[in-house]
PDB file of C-alpha atoms in Angstrom:
ATOM      1  CA  MET A   1      20.751  -7.885 -10.590  1.00 46.00           C
ATOM      2  CA  GLY A   2      22.386  -4.501 -10.762  1.00 56.00           C
ATOM      3  CA  SER A   3      22.054  -1.681 -13.233  1.00 69.00           C
ATOM      4  CA  ILE A   4      23.701  -1.835 -16.642  1.00 77.00           C
ATOM      5  CA  ASP A   5      27.013  -0.094 -16.984  1.00 80.00           C
ATOM      6  CA  GLU A   6      28.821   0.717 -20.186  1.00 82.00           C
ATOM      7  CA  ALA A   7      31.253  -2.156 -19.881  1.00 85.00           C
ATOM      8  CA  ARG A   8      28.523  -4.783 -19.690  1.00 87.00           C
ATOM      9  CA  LEU A   9      26.597  -3.183 -22.518  1.00 87.00           C
ATOM     10  CA  SER A  10      29.715  -3.112 -24.633  1.00 88.00           C
ATOM     11  CA  GLU A  11      30.380  -6.755 -23.848  1.00 89.00           C
ATOM     12  CA  TRP A  12      26.873  -7.767 -24.871  1.00 91.00           C
ATOM     13  CA  PHE A  13      27.118  -5.701 -28.023  1.00 91.00           C
ATOM     14  CA  ASP A  14      30.310  -7.414 -29.083  1.00 89.00           C
ATOM     15  CA  ALA A  15      28.884 -10.839 -28.304  1.00 91.00           C
ATOM     16  CA  HIS A  16      25.429 -10.577 -29.846  1.00 92.00           C
ATOM     17  CA  ALA A  17      25.143  -7.642 -32.235  1.00 92.00           C
ATOM     18  CA  ALA A  18      25.961  -9.617 -35.387  1.00 92.00           C
ATOM     19  CA  ALA A  19      23.533 -12.430 -34.593  1.00 93.00           C
ATOM     20  CA  LEU A  20      20.876  -9.913 -33.626  1.00 94.00           C
ATOM     21  CA  VAL A  21      21.191  -8.165 -36.967  1.00 92.00           C
ATOM     22  CA  LEU A  22      21.063 -11.531 -38.738  1.00 92.00           C
ATOM     23  CA  TYR A  23      17.877 -12.308 -36.818  1.00 93.00           C
ATOM     24  CA  ALA A  24      16.363  -8.891 -37.536  1.00 92.00           C
ATOM     25  CA  ARG A  25      17.010  -9.284 -41.258  1.00 89.00           C
ATOM     26  CA  GLN A  26      14.141 -11.730 -41.423  1.00 86.00           C
ATOM     27  CA  TRP A  27      11.793  -8.790 -41.111  1.00 84.00           C
ATOM     28  CA  ALA A  28      13.821  -5.775 -42.056  1.00 79.00           C
ATOM     29  CA  GLY A  29      16.414  -5.038 -44.681  1.00 73.00           C
ATOM     30  CA  GLY A  30      18.177  -2.052 -46.082  1.00 68.00           C
ATOM     31  CA  GLY A  31      19.745  -0.862 -42.858  1.00 77.00           C
ATOM     32  CA  MET A  32      16.554  -1.180 -40.901  1.00 84.00           C
ATOM     33  CA  ALA A  33      17.854  -4.277 -39.125  1.00 88.00           C
ATOM     34  CA  GLU A  34      20.828  -2.332 -37.771  1.00 89.00           C
ATOM     35  CA  ASP A  35      18.552   0.486 -36.623  1.00 89.00           C
ATOM     36  CA  LEU A  36      16.313  -1.955 -34.813  1.00 90.00           C
ATOM     37  CA  VAL A  37      19.233  -3.557 -33.031  1.00 93.00           C
ATOM     38  CA  GLN A  38      20.662  -0.203 -32.006  1.00 92.00           C
ATOM     39  CA  ASP A  39      17.312   0.874 -30.604  1.00 92.00           C
ATOM     40  CA  VAL A  40      17.118  -2.328 -28.634  1.00 93.00           C
ATOM     41  CA  PHE A  41      20.538  -1.729 -27.094  1.00 92.00           C
ATOM     42  CA  VAL A  42      19.526   1.806 -26.164  1.00 91.00           C
ATOM     43  CA  ARG A  43      16.410   0.409 -24.518  1.00 90.00           C
ATOM     44  CA  LEU A  44      18.501  -2.126 -22.669  1.00 90.00           C
ATOM     45  CA  ALA A  45      20.748   0.662 -21.356  1.00 87.00           C
ATOM     46  CA  ALA A  46      17.685   2.495 -20.061  1.00 85.00           C
ATOM     47  CA  GLU A  47      16.495  -0.537 -18.116  1.00 84.00           C
ATOM     48  CA  ARG A  48      16.702  -0.120 -14.349  1.00 79.00           C
ATOM     49  CA  LYS A  49      17.927  -3.654 -13.847  1.00 84.00           C
ATOM     50  CA  ALA A  50      19.859  -5.923 -16.109  1.00 85.00           C
ATOM     51  CA  PRO A  51      17.674  -8.769 -17.381  1.00 89.00           C
ATOM     52  CA  ALA A  52      18.298 -12.187 -15.914  1.00 90.00           C
ATOM     53  CA  ASN A  53      19.062 -13.575 -19.361  1.00 91.00           C
ATOM     54  CA  PRO A  54      20.414 -10.706 -21.464  1.00 91.00           C
ATOM     55  CA  ARG A  55      20.820 -12.769 -24.610  1.00 93.00           C
ATOM     56  CA  ALA A  56      17.218 -14.012 -24.613  1.00 94.00           C
ATOM     57  CA  TRP A  57      16.051 -10.533 -23.695  1.00 95.00           C
ATOM     58  CA  LEU A  58      17.878  -8.996 -26.628  1.00 95.00           C
ATOM     59  CA  PHE A  59      16.524 -11.425 -29.198  1.00 95.00           C
ATOM     60  CA  ALA A  60      13.000 -11.138 -27.852  1.00 95.00           C
ATOM     61  CA  ALA A  61      13.269  -7.354 -27.912  1.00 95.00           C
ATOM     62  CA  VAL A  62      14.523  -7.377 -31.494  1.00 94.00           C
ATOM     63  CA  ARG A  63      11.661  -9.627 -32.522  1.00 93.00           C
ATOM     64  CA  ASN A  64       9.068  -7.425 -30.850  1.00 92.00           C
ATOM     65  CA  ALA A  65      10.595  -4.271 -32.239  1.00 91.00           C
ATOM     66  CA  ALA A  66      10.710  -5.678 -35.762  1.00 89.00           C
ATOM     67  CA  ILE A  67       7.130  -6.852 -35.631  1.00 87.00           C
ATOM     68  CA  SER A  68       5.970  -3.556 -34.145  1.00 87.00           C
ATOM     69  CA  ALA A  69       7.812  -1.611 -36.812  1.00 83.00           C
ATOM     70  CA  LEU A  70       6.022  -3.540 -39.487  1.00 77.00           C
ATOM     71  CA  ARG A  71       2.494  -3.284 -38.233  1.00 66.00           C
ATOM     72  CA  SER A  72       0.628  -4.169 -41.311  1.00 58.00           C
ATOM     73  CA  ARG A  73       0.733  -7.853 -42.156  1.00 54.00           C
ATOM     74  CA  LYS A  74       0.787  -7.080 -45.828  1.00 60.00           C
ATOM     75  CA  ARG A  75       3.605  -4.626 -45.418  1.00 64.00           C
ATOM     76  CA  ARG A  76       5.499  -7.168 -43.351  1.00 60.00           C
ATOM     77  CA  GLU A  77       5.122  -9.967 -45.842  1.00 62.00           C
ATOM     78  CA  ALA A  78       6.054  -7.726 -48.737  1.00 64.00           C
ATOM     79  CA  ARG A  79       9.077  -6.458 -46.853  1.00 62.00           C
ATOM     80  CA  GLU A  80      10.089  -9.956 -45.821  1.00 62.00           C
ATOM     81  CA  ALA A  81       9.919 -11.122 -49.430  1.00 62.00           C
ATOM     82  CA  ARG A  82      11.833  -8.063 -50.527  1.00 60.00           C
ATOM     83  CA  SER A  83      14.441  -8.058 -47.800  1.00 60.00           C
ATOM     84  CA  ALA A  84      14.940 -11.772 -47.385  1.00 58.00           C
ATOM     85  CA  GLY A  85      18.298 -12.316 -48.898  1.00 51.00           C
ATOM     86  CA  HIS A  86      18.226  -9.670 -51.562  1.00 56.00           C
ATOM     87  CA  GLY A  87      21.170  -7.361 -51.749  1.00 68.00           C
ATOM     88  CA  GLU A  88      22.647  -7.993 -48.295  1.00 78.00           C
ATOM     89  CA  SER A  89      24.990 -10.732 -47.318  1.00 82.00           C
ATOM     90  CA  TRP A  90      23.927 -12.437 -44.149  1.00 87.00           C
ATOM     91  CA  PHE A  91      27.249 -14.156 -43.621  1.00 87.00           C
ATOM     92  CA  ARG A  92      30.924 -13.432 -43.952  1.00 83.00           C
ATOM     93  CA  SER A  93      32.536 -15.557 -46.614  1.00 77.00           C
ATOM     94  CA  ALA A  94      35.677 -17.365 -45.555  1.00 74.00           C
ATOM     95  CA  VAL A  95      37.915 -19.723 -47.427  1.00 68.00           C
ATOM     96  CA  ASP A  96      37.696 -22.478 -44.855  1.00 71.00           C
ATOM     97  CA  ASP A  97      33.925 -22.430 -44.616  1.00 69.00           C
ATOM     98  CA  LEU A  98      32.391 -25.889 -44.761  1.00 71.00           C
ATOM     99  CA  MET A  99      29.442 -24.440 -46.577  1.00 78.00           C
ATOM    100  CA  ASP A 100      29.048 -21.750 -49.197  1.00 84.00           C
ATOM    101  CA  ALA A 101      27.718 -18.618 -47.439  1.00 86.00           C
ATOM    102  CA  ASP A 102      25.504 -17.548 -50.334  1.00 87.00           C
ATOM    103  CA  ALA A 103      24.014 -21.031 -50.652  1.00 88.00           C
ATOM    104  CA  ALA A 104      23.304 -21.146 -46.951  1.00 88.00           C
ATOM    105  CA  GLN A 105      21.673 -17.722 -47.108  1.00 90.00           C
ATOM    106  CA  ALA A 106      19.543 -18.797 -50.045  1.00 90.00           C
ATOM    107  CA  ALA A 107      18.494 -21.949 -48.217  1.00 91.00           C
ATOM    108  CA  LEU A 108      17.565 -19.956 -45.136  1.00 91.00           C
ATOM    109  CA  VAL A 109      15.608 -17.406 -47.131  1.00 90.00           C
ATOM    110  CA  ALA A 110      13.656 -20.193 -48.776  1.00 91.00           C
ATOM    111  CA  LEU A 111      12.474 -21.494 -45.421  1.00 93.00           C
ATOM    112  CA  PRO A 112       9.124 -20.420 -44.051  1.00 93.00           C
ATOM    113  CA  ARG A 113       9.554 -17.981 -41.183  1.00 90.00           C
ATOM    114  CA  GLU A 114       8.256 -20.538 -38.651  1.00 92.00           C
ATOM    115  CA  GLN A 115      11.242 -22.777 -39.492  1.00 94.00           C
ATOM    116  CA  ARG A 116      13.813 -20.092 -40.185  1.00 94.00           C
ATOM    117  CA  GLU A 117      13.371 -18.383 -36.836  1.00 93.00           C
ATOM    118  CA  PRO A 118      14.227 -21.426 -34.688  1.00 95.00           C
ATOM    119  CA  VAL A 119      17.181 -22.275 -36.935  1.00 94.00           C
ATOM    120  CA  ILE A 120      18.716 -18.819 -36.588  1.00 94.00           C
ATOM    121  CA  LEU A 121      18.005 -18.584 -32.871  1.00 95.00           C
ATOM    122  CA  ARG A 122      19.385 -22.052 -32.211  1.00 95.00           C
ATOM    123  CA  ILE A 123      22.502 -21.989 -34.380  1.00 93.00           C
ATOM    124  CA  TRP A 124      23.708 -18.371 -34.346  1.00 93.00           C
ATOM    125  CA  ALA A 125      22.107 -17.050 -31.175  1.00 93.00           C
ATOM    126  CA  GLU A 126      22.903 -20.302 -29.353  1.00 93.00           C
ATOM    127  CA  LEU A 127      19.674 -20.234 -27.393  1.00 94.00           C
ATOM    128  CA  THR A 128      18.084 -23.300 -25.877  1.00 93.00           C
ATOM    129  CA  PHE A 129      14.800 -24.579 -27.259  1.00 94.00           C
ATOM    130  CA  ARG A 130      13.081 -23.459 -24.090  1.00 94.00           C
ATOM    131  CA  GLU A 131      14.372 -19.917 -24.558  1.00 95.00           C
ATOM    132  CA  ILE A 132      13.359 -19.978 -28.222  1.00 95.00           C
ATOM    133  CA  ALA A 133       9.912 -21.197 -27.241  1.00 95.00           C
ATOM    134  CA  GLU A 134       9.539 -18.266 -24.851  1.00 94.00           C
ATOM    135  CA  ILE A 135      10.591 -15.807 -27.516  1.00 94.00           C
ATOM    136  CA  VAL A 136       8.339 -17.056 -30.290  1.00 93.00           C
ATOM    137  CA  GLY A 137       5.470 -17.961 -27.996  1.00 93.00           C
ATOM    138  CA  GLU A 138       5.221 -21.598 -29.018  1.00 93.00           C
ATOM    139  CA  PRO A 139       5.581 -24.839 -27.056  1.00 94.00           C
ATOM    140  CA  THR A 140       9.097 -26.218 -26.856  1.00 94.00           C
ATOM    141  CA  SER A 141       8.107 -29.371 -28.729  1.00 93.00           C
ATOM    142  CA  THR A 142       6.692 -27.298 -31.574  1.00 94.00           C
ATOM    143  CA  VAL A 143       9.840 -25.232 -31.743  1.00 94.00           C
ATOM    144  CA  PHE A 144      12.001 -28.335 -31.872  1.00 93.00           C
ATOM    145  CA  GLN A 145       9.807 -29.798 -34.593  1.00 93.00           C
ATOM    146  CA  GLN A 146      10.068 -26.613 -36.647  1.00 94.00           C
ATOM    147  CA  TYR A 147      13.832 -26.539 -36.143  1.00 94.00           C
ATOM    148  CA  HIS A 148      14.176 -30.134 -37.271  1.00 93.00           C
ATOM    149  CA  GLU A 149      12.029 -29.541 -40.327  1.00 93.00           C
ATOM    150  CA  GLY A 150      14.103 -26.473 -41.152  1.00 94.00           C
ATOM    151  CA  LEU A 151      17.341 -28.456 -41.022  1.00 93.00           C
ATOM    152  CA  VAL A 152      15.865 -31.151 -43.249  1.00 92.00           C
ATOM    153  CA  ALA A 153      14.702 -28.554 -45.761  1.00 93.00           C
ATOM    154  CA  ILE A 154      18.130 -26.877 -45.802  1.00 92.00           C
ATOM    155  CA  ARG A 155      19.884 -30.223 -46.307  1.00 89.00           C
ATOM    156  CA  GLN A 156      17.578 -31.181 -49.169  1.00 89.00           C
ATOM    157  CA  ARG A 157      18.087 -27.807 -50.795  1.00 88.00           C
ATOM    158  CA  MET A 158      21.859 -28.030 -50.391  1.00 83.00           C
ATOM    159  CA  GLU A 159      21.891 -31.548 -51.850  1.00 81.00           C
ATOM    160  CA  ARG A 160      19.838 -30.365 -54.812  1.00 77.00           C
ATOM    161  CA  SER A 161      22.214 -27.467 -55.244  1.00 70.00           C
ATOM    162  CA  CYS A 162      25.224 -29.798 -55.202  1.00 64.00           C
ATOM    163  CA  LYS A 163      23.610 -32.115 -57.745  1.00 62.00           C
ATOM    164  CA  THR A 164      22.842 -29.143 -59.982  1.00 63.00           C
ATOM    165  CA  LYS A 165      26.394 -27.862 -59.735  1.00 57.00           C
ATOM    166  CA  HIS A 166      27.976 -31.299 -60.083  1.00 55.00           C
ATOM    167  CA  PRO A 167      25.657 -33.469 -62.199  1.00 52.00           C
TER     168      PRO A 167
ATOM    169  CA  MET B   1      14.608 -31.069 -22.038  1.00 45.00           C
ATOM    170  CA  GLN B   2      14.715 -31.090 -25.792  1.00 46.00           C
ATOM    171  CA  ASP B   3      18.172 -29.567 -25.887  1.00 50.00           C
ATOM    172  CA  GLU B   4      19.612 -33.037 -26.319  1.00 52.00           C
ATOM    173  CA  THR B   5      18.533 -32.992 -29.939  1.00 56.00           C
ATOM    174  CA  PRO B   6      17.863 -36.432 -31.355  1.00 79.00           C
ATOM    175  CA  LEU B   7      19.251 -35.477 -34.723  1.00 82.00           C
ATOM    176  CA  THR B   8      20.803 -37.806 -37.242  1.00 85.00           C
ATOM    177  CA  PRO B   9      24.568 -37.610 -37.808  1.00 86.00           C
ATOM    178  CA  ALA B  10      23.940 -35.924 -41.156  1.00 85.00           C
ATOM    179  CA  GLU B  11      21.783 -33.285 -39.510  1.00 86.00           C
ATOM    180  CA  ARG B  12      24.407 -32.741 -36.797  1.00 88.00           C
ATOM    181  CA  GLU B  13      26.994 -32.301 -39.497  1.00 87.00           C
ATOM    182  CA  LEU B  14      24.781 -29.764 -41.240  1.00 89.00           C
ATOM    183  CA  GLU B  15      24.229 -27.994 -37.931  1.00 89.00           C
ATOM    184  CA  ALA B  16      27.972 -27.719 -37.392  1.00 90.00           C
ATOM    185  CA  ALA B  17      28.554 -26.478 -40.936  1.00 89.00           C
ATOM    186  CA  LEU B  18      25.915 -23.786 -40.523  1.00 90.00           C
ATOM    187  CA  ALA B  19      27.314 -22.789 -37.132  1.00 90.00           C
ATOM    188  CA  ALA B  20      30.722 -22.308 -38.725  1.00 89.00           C
ATOM    189  CA  LEU B  21      29.318 -19.501 -40.830  1.00 89.00           C
ATOM    190  CA  GLN B  22      29.895 -16.135 -39.169  1.00 89.00           C
ATOM    191  CA  PRO B  23      27.141 -13.528 -39.405  1.00 89.00           C
ATOM    192  CA  ALA B  24      28.140 -10.484 -41.394  1.00 87.00           C
ATOM    193  CA  VAL B  25      29.587  -7.592 -39.389  1.00 83.00           C
ATOM    194  CA  PRO B  26      26.770  -5.117 -38.869  1.00 81.00           C
ATOM    195  CA  ALA B  27      27.272  -1.637 -40.204  1.00 82.00           C
ATOM    196  CA  MET B  28      26.795   0.110 -36.891  1.00 83.00           C
ATOM    197  CA  ASP B  29      28.690   2.946 -35.292  1.00 82.00           C
ATOM    198  CA  ARG B  30      29.605   1.438 -31.979  1.00 82.00           C
ATOM    199  CA  ASP B  31      30.666   4.708 -30.345  1.00 84.00           C
ATOM    200  CA  ALA B  32      27.494   6.473 -31.408  1.00 86.00           C
ATOM    201  CA  LEU B  33      25.466   3.614 -30.030  1.00 86.00           C
ATOM    202  CA  MET B  34      27.288   3.749 -26.688  1.00 86.00           C
ATOM    203  CA  PHE B  35      26.729   7.492 -26.550  1.00 87.00           C
ATOM    204  CA  ARG B  36      22.999   7.057 -27.155  1.00 86.00           C
ATOM    205  CA  ALA B  37      22.863   4.275 -24.600  1.00 85.00           C
ATOM    206  CA  GLY B  38      24.633   6.434 -22.018  1.00 85.00           C
ATOM    207  CA  ARG B  39      22.194   9.279 -22.571  1.00 85.00           C
ATOM    208  CA  ALA B  40      19.241   6.933 -22.271  1.00 83.00           C
ATOM    209  CA  SER B  41      20.641   5.491 -19.071  1.00 80.00           C
ATOM    210  CA  ALA B  42      21.219   8.948 -17.571  1.00 82.00           C
ATOM    211  CA  ARG B  43      17.733  10.055 -18.592  1.00 78.00           C
ATOM    212  CA  ASN B  44      16.320   7.010 -16.921  1.00 75.00           C
ATOM    213  CA  ARG B  45      18.219   7.724 -13.718  1.00 76.00           C
ATOM    214  CA  MET B  46      16.879  11.286 -13.704  1.00 78.00           C
ATOM    215  CA  LEU B  47      13.298  10.172 -14.210  1.00 79.00           C
ATOM    216  CA  PRO B  48      12.418   9.612 -10.524  1.00 81.00           C
ATOM    217  CA  TRP B  49      13.758  13.049  -9.613  1.00 85.00           C
ATOM    218  CA  ARG B  50      11.828  14.661 -12.438  1.00 86.00           C
ATOM    219  CA  LEU B  51       8.648  12.916 -11.375  1.00 90.00           C
ATOM    220  CA  ALA B  52       9.183  13.953  -7.762  1.00 91.00           C
ATOM    221  CA  THR B  53       9.774  17.562  -8.789  1.00 93.00           C
ATOM    222  CA  ALA B  54       6.688  17.580 -10.966  1.00 93.00           C
ATOM    223  CA  ALA B  55       4.597  16.094  -8.172  1.00 94.00           C
ATOM    224  CA  LEU B  56       5.833  18.693  -5.697  1.00 94.00           C
ATOM    225  CA  ALA B  57       5.180  21.511  -8.144  1.00 95.00           C
ATOM    226  CA  LEU B  58       1.694  20.193  -8.769  1.00 94.00           C
ATOM    227  CA  ALA B  59       0.981  19.900  -5.059  1.00 93.00           C
ATOM    228  CA  LEU B  60       2.243  23.427  -4.437  1.00 92.00           C
ATOM    229  CA  THR B  61       0.151  24.856  -7.276  1.00 92.00           C
ATOM    230  CA  THR B  62      -2.927  23.030  -6.062  1.00 90.00           C
ATOM    231  CA  SER B  63      -2.474  24.172  -2.496  1.00 88.00           C
ATOM    232  CA  LEU B  64      -2.048  27.771  -3.650  1.00 87.00           C
ATOM    233  CA  ALA B  65      -5.084  27.587  -5.908  1.00 87.00           C
ATOM    234  CA  ILE B  66      -7.459  26.162  -3.359  1.00 85.00           C
ATOM    235  CA  ARG B  67      -6.046  27.797  -0.274  1.00 80.00           C
ATOM    236  CA  PRO B  68      -8.925  28.474   2.201  1.00 77.00           C
ATOM    237  CA  GLU B  69      -9.640  31.920   3.630  1.00 78.00           C
ATOM    238  CA  PRO B  70      -8.066  32.518   7.023  1.00 79.00           C
ATOM    239  CA  ARG B  71     -10.541  31.694   9.814  1.00 82.00           C
ATOM    240  CA  THR B  72     -11.681  34.413  12.186  1.00 85.00           C
ATOM    241  CA  VAL B  73     -11.450  33.155  15.732  1.00 86.00           C
ATOM    242  CA  GLU B  74     -13.206  35.246  18.388  1.00 87.00           C
ATOM    243  CA  ARG B  75     -11.679  35.033  21.820  1.00 87.00           C
ATOM    244  CA  ILE B  76     -12.167  36.943  25.029  1.00 89.00           C
ATOM    245  CA  VAL B  77      -8.873  38.333  26.199  1.00 87.00           C
ATOM    246  CA  ARG B  78      -8.580  39.712  29.702  1.00 87.00           C
ATOM    247  CA  VAL B  79      -6.136  42.558  29.864  1.00 85.00           C
ATOM    248  CA  PRO B  80      -5.038  43.632  33.388  1.00 83.00           C
ATOM    249  CA  ALA B  81      -5.944  47.227  34.198  1.00 80.00           C
ATOM    250  CA  GLU B  82      -3.092  49.631  34.299  1.00 73.00           C
ATOM    251  CA  THR B  83      -1.879  50.261  37.820  1.00 70.00           C
ATOM    252  CA  PRO B  84      -2.065  53.990  38.641  1.00 60.00           C
ATOM    253  CA  ARG B  85       1.275  55.541  39.253  1.00 66.00           C
ATOM    254  CA  ILE B  86       2.264  56.981  42.610  1.00 66.00           C
ATOM    255  CA  ASP B  87       2.282  60.515  41.255  1.00 66.00           C
ATOM    256  CA  SER B  88      -1.287  60.203  40.150  1.00 62.00           C
ATOM    257  CA  MET B  89      -2.266  58.675  43.526  1.00 61.00           C
ATOM    258  CA  TYR B  90      -0.715  61.579  45.297  1.00 64.00           C
ATOM    259  CA  ALA B  91      -2.542  64.036  43.102  1.00 65.00           C
ATOM    260  CA  LEU B  92      -5.796  62.239  43.759  1.00 61.00           C
ATOM    261  CA  ALA B  93      -5.324  62.339  47.547  1.00 60.00           C
ATOM    262  CA  ARG B  94      -4.378  65.958  47.468  1.00 60.00           C
ATOM    263  CA  ALA B  95      -7.424  66.847  45.464  1.00 60.00           C
ATOM    264  CA  SER B  96      -9.676  65.162  48.075  1.00 57.00           C
ATOM    265  CA  PHE B  97      -8.674  67.750  50.704  1.00 57.00           C
ATOM    266  CA  PRO B  98     -10.267  71.160  50.594  1.00 55.00           C
ATOM    267  CA  THR B  99      -8.021  73.864  49.316  1.00 53.00           C
ATOM    268  CA  GLY B 100      -6.862  76.766  51.441  1.00 50.00           C
ATOM    269  CA  GLU B 101      -7.681  80.434  51.213  1.00 51.00           C
ATOM    270  CA  THR B 102      -5.319  81.043  48.448  1.00 52.00           C
ATOM    271  CA  GLY B 103      -6.889  78.261  46.530  1.00 52.00           C
ATOM    272  CA  THR B 104      -3.577  76.702  45.639  1.00 55.00           C
ATOM    273  CA  ALA B 105      -2.679  73.129  46.282  1.00 50.00           C
ATOM    274  CA  THR B 106       0.490  74.034  48.267  1.00 50.00           C
ATOM    275  CA  GLN B 107      -1.519  75.712  50.950  1.00 56.00           C
ATOM    276  CA  SER B 108      -4.094  73.021  51.269  1.00 69.00           C
ATOM    277  CA  SER B 109      -5.224  71.611  54.574  1.00 77.00           C
ATOM    278  CA  TYR B 110      -3.721  68.320  53.617  1.00 80.00           C
ATOM    279  CA  LEU B 111      -0.287  69.763  53.821  1.00 83.00           C
ATOM    280  CA  ARG B 112      -0.999  71.378  57.073  1.00 83.00           C
ATOM    281  CA  VAL B 113      -2.279  68.166  58.549  1.00 83.00           C
ATOM    282  CA  ARG B 114       0.730  66.371  57.291  1.00 84.00           C
ATOM    283  CA  ASP B 115       3.082  68.873  58.821  1.00 85.00           C
ATOM    284  CA  ASP B 116       1.216  68.689  62.142  1.00 85.00           C
ATOM    285  CA  VAL B 117       1.315  64.912  62.170  1.00 86.00           C
ATOM    286  CA  LEU B 118       4.990  64.957  61.454  1.00 88.00           C
ATOM    287  CA  ALA B 119       5.593  67.401  64.244  1.00 86.00           C
ATOM    288  CA  GLN B 120       3.204  66.213  66.981  1.00 84.00           C
ATOM    289  CA  GLY B 121       2.326  62.668  66.168  1.00 83.00           C
ATOM    290  CA  ALA B 122      -1.052  61.002  65.686  1.00 81.00           C
ATOM    291  CA  ASP B 123      -2.713  63.324  68.221  1.00 81.00           C
ATOM    292  CA  ALA B 124      -2.524  66.046  65.680  1.00 80.00           C
ATOM    293  CA  LEU B 125      -4.958  64.213  63.457  1.00 79.00           C
ATOM    294  CA  PRO B 126      -8.238  66.052  63.217  1.00 76.00           C
ATOM    295  CA  ARG B 127     -11.089  64.615  65.224  1.00 74.00           C
ATOM    296  CA  PRO B 128     -13.785  62.895  63.246  1.00 68.00           C
ATOM    297  CA  PRO B 129     -16.876  64.962  62.700  1.00 63.00           C
ATOM    298  CA  VAL B 130     -19.674  64.896  65.303  1.00 62.00           C
ATOM    299  CA  GLY B 131     -22.443  62.422  64.694  1.00 57.00           C
ATOM    300  CA  THR B 132     -20.413  59.357  63.834  1.00 53.00           C
ATOM    301  CA  VAL B 133     -21.137  55.950  65.258  1.00 53.00           C
ATOM    302  CA  THR B 134     -18.426  56.159  67.888  1.00 52.00           C
ATOM    303  CA  ASP B 135     -19.979  59.194  69.584  1.00 51.00           C
ATOM    304  CA  THR B 136     -23.589  58.056  69.833  1.00 54.00           C
ATOM    305  CA  GLU B 137     -23.279  54.371  70.628  1.00 55.00           C
ATOM    306  CA  PRO B 138     -21.240  52.826  73.472  1.00 59.00           C
ATOM    307  CA  VAL B 139     -18.522  50.536  72.489  1.00 58.00           C
ATOM    308  CA  PRO B 140     -19.798  47.011  73.075  1.00 60.00           C
ATOM    309  CA  GLU B 141     -17.930  44.939  75.540  1.00 64.00           C
ATOM    310  CA  VAL B 142     -15.626  42.641  73.745  1.00 63.00           C
ATOM    311  CA  ARG B 143     -16.635  39.544  75.665  1.00 61.00           C
ATOM    312  CA  ARG B 144     -20.263  40.245  75.063  1.00 64.00           C
ATOM    313  CA  VAL B 145     -19.723  40.720  71.423  1.00 62.00           C
ATOM    314  CA  LEU B 146     -17.746  37.554  71.167  1.00 67.00           C
ATOM    315  CA  ASP B 147     -20.094  35.602  73.472  1.00 65.00           C
ATOM    316  CA  THR B 148     -17.226  33.668  74.838  1.00 60.00           C
ATOM    317  CA  PRO B 149     -17.630  30.852  77.462  1.00 61.00           C
ATOM    318  CA  SER B 150     -15.686  32.825  80.013  1.00 56.00           C
ATOM    319  CA  GLN B 151     -18.440  35.409  80.063  1.00 54.00           C
ATOM    320  CA  ARG B 152     -21.069  32.725  80.634  1.00 57.00           C
ATOM    321  CA  ARG B 153     -19.036  31.431  83.578  1.00 57.00           C
ATOM    322  CA  TRP B 154     -18.990  34.836  85.163  1.00 56.00           C
ATOM    323  CA  GLN B 155     -22.748  35.084  84.627  1.00 59.00           C
ATOM    324  CA  PHE B 156     -23.173  31.724  86.362  1.00 59.00           C
ATOM    325  CA  PHE B 157     -21.516  33.153  89.419  1.00 61.00           C
ATOM    326  CA  GLY B 158     -23.770  36.200  89.270  1.00 58.00           C
ATOM    327  CA  LEU B 159     -21.158  38.540  88.219  1.00 54.00           C
TER     328      LEU B 159
END
């Protein structure tokens, strides 16, 4: 694997930056997610060799950077509660969306982090369960279980939301 | 592995609906990021050279700081004696002859002897002083001195 040139870095930025920021917003809000992602890209550029799996490397690096930035557990939890979904839109709203972006964001925010992380990594980062398991440090079966539970929770919440809106 | 997710059709539908949502465009300055990344990459490429330079500087400083005193090595050196020049040899020979009446070197007996030898040959050489070995003792017969077999043969025949 050769060194990382500007073209490859630019390609990876275009492909993954938005999902990386979405992933980082679980821990950091208020512009901190963007800063974390930028720092990770700078670190990637400084690497001697390109990682074998750049996408998995980037998401793992963002996770580690976010957790390192928020060292104190209390600070992290408080920041998560504060930043999770408040003030920033996680998704672009489009007319032809099958799902309301704000409702989806609210459903994701309501998930416990153990379920939210696999959902984001699986759906928007398009990682395999094995790659997700390596990133979060859990067995693949556990990750799949958490992902499944997350989907069920989102569906229940969305159904409740629909019933509330259309009684 | 588990990538073939055994999800229900409703869950697959939900998965597809979520996947259709596009993450918000991050508020990042792409050019600034590429600039920072380029600097970081260049700094990383320079790191080995910087480390090598620092190591060399450290080694040089250390070697200068703990440089040992130069060792004194004692050796016996044989220097050939200077060969005396011909002029000085001549002066030495001339001084060995007694000087003449005038006391100057030009009138010395050496010069006279030399002139005589040049004019008359080896017979002009002065005779050795009386009392030398050649005057008092007979010259031994060569065959006797050498004790050659031929002499013994002549003795056998009574000669």
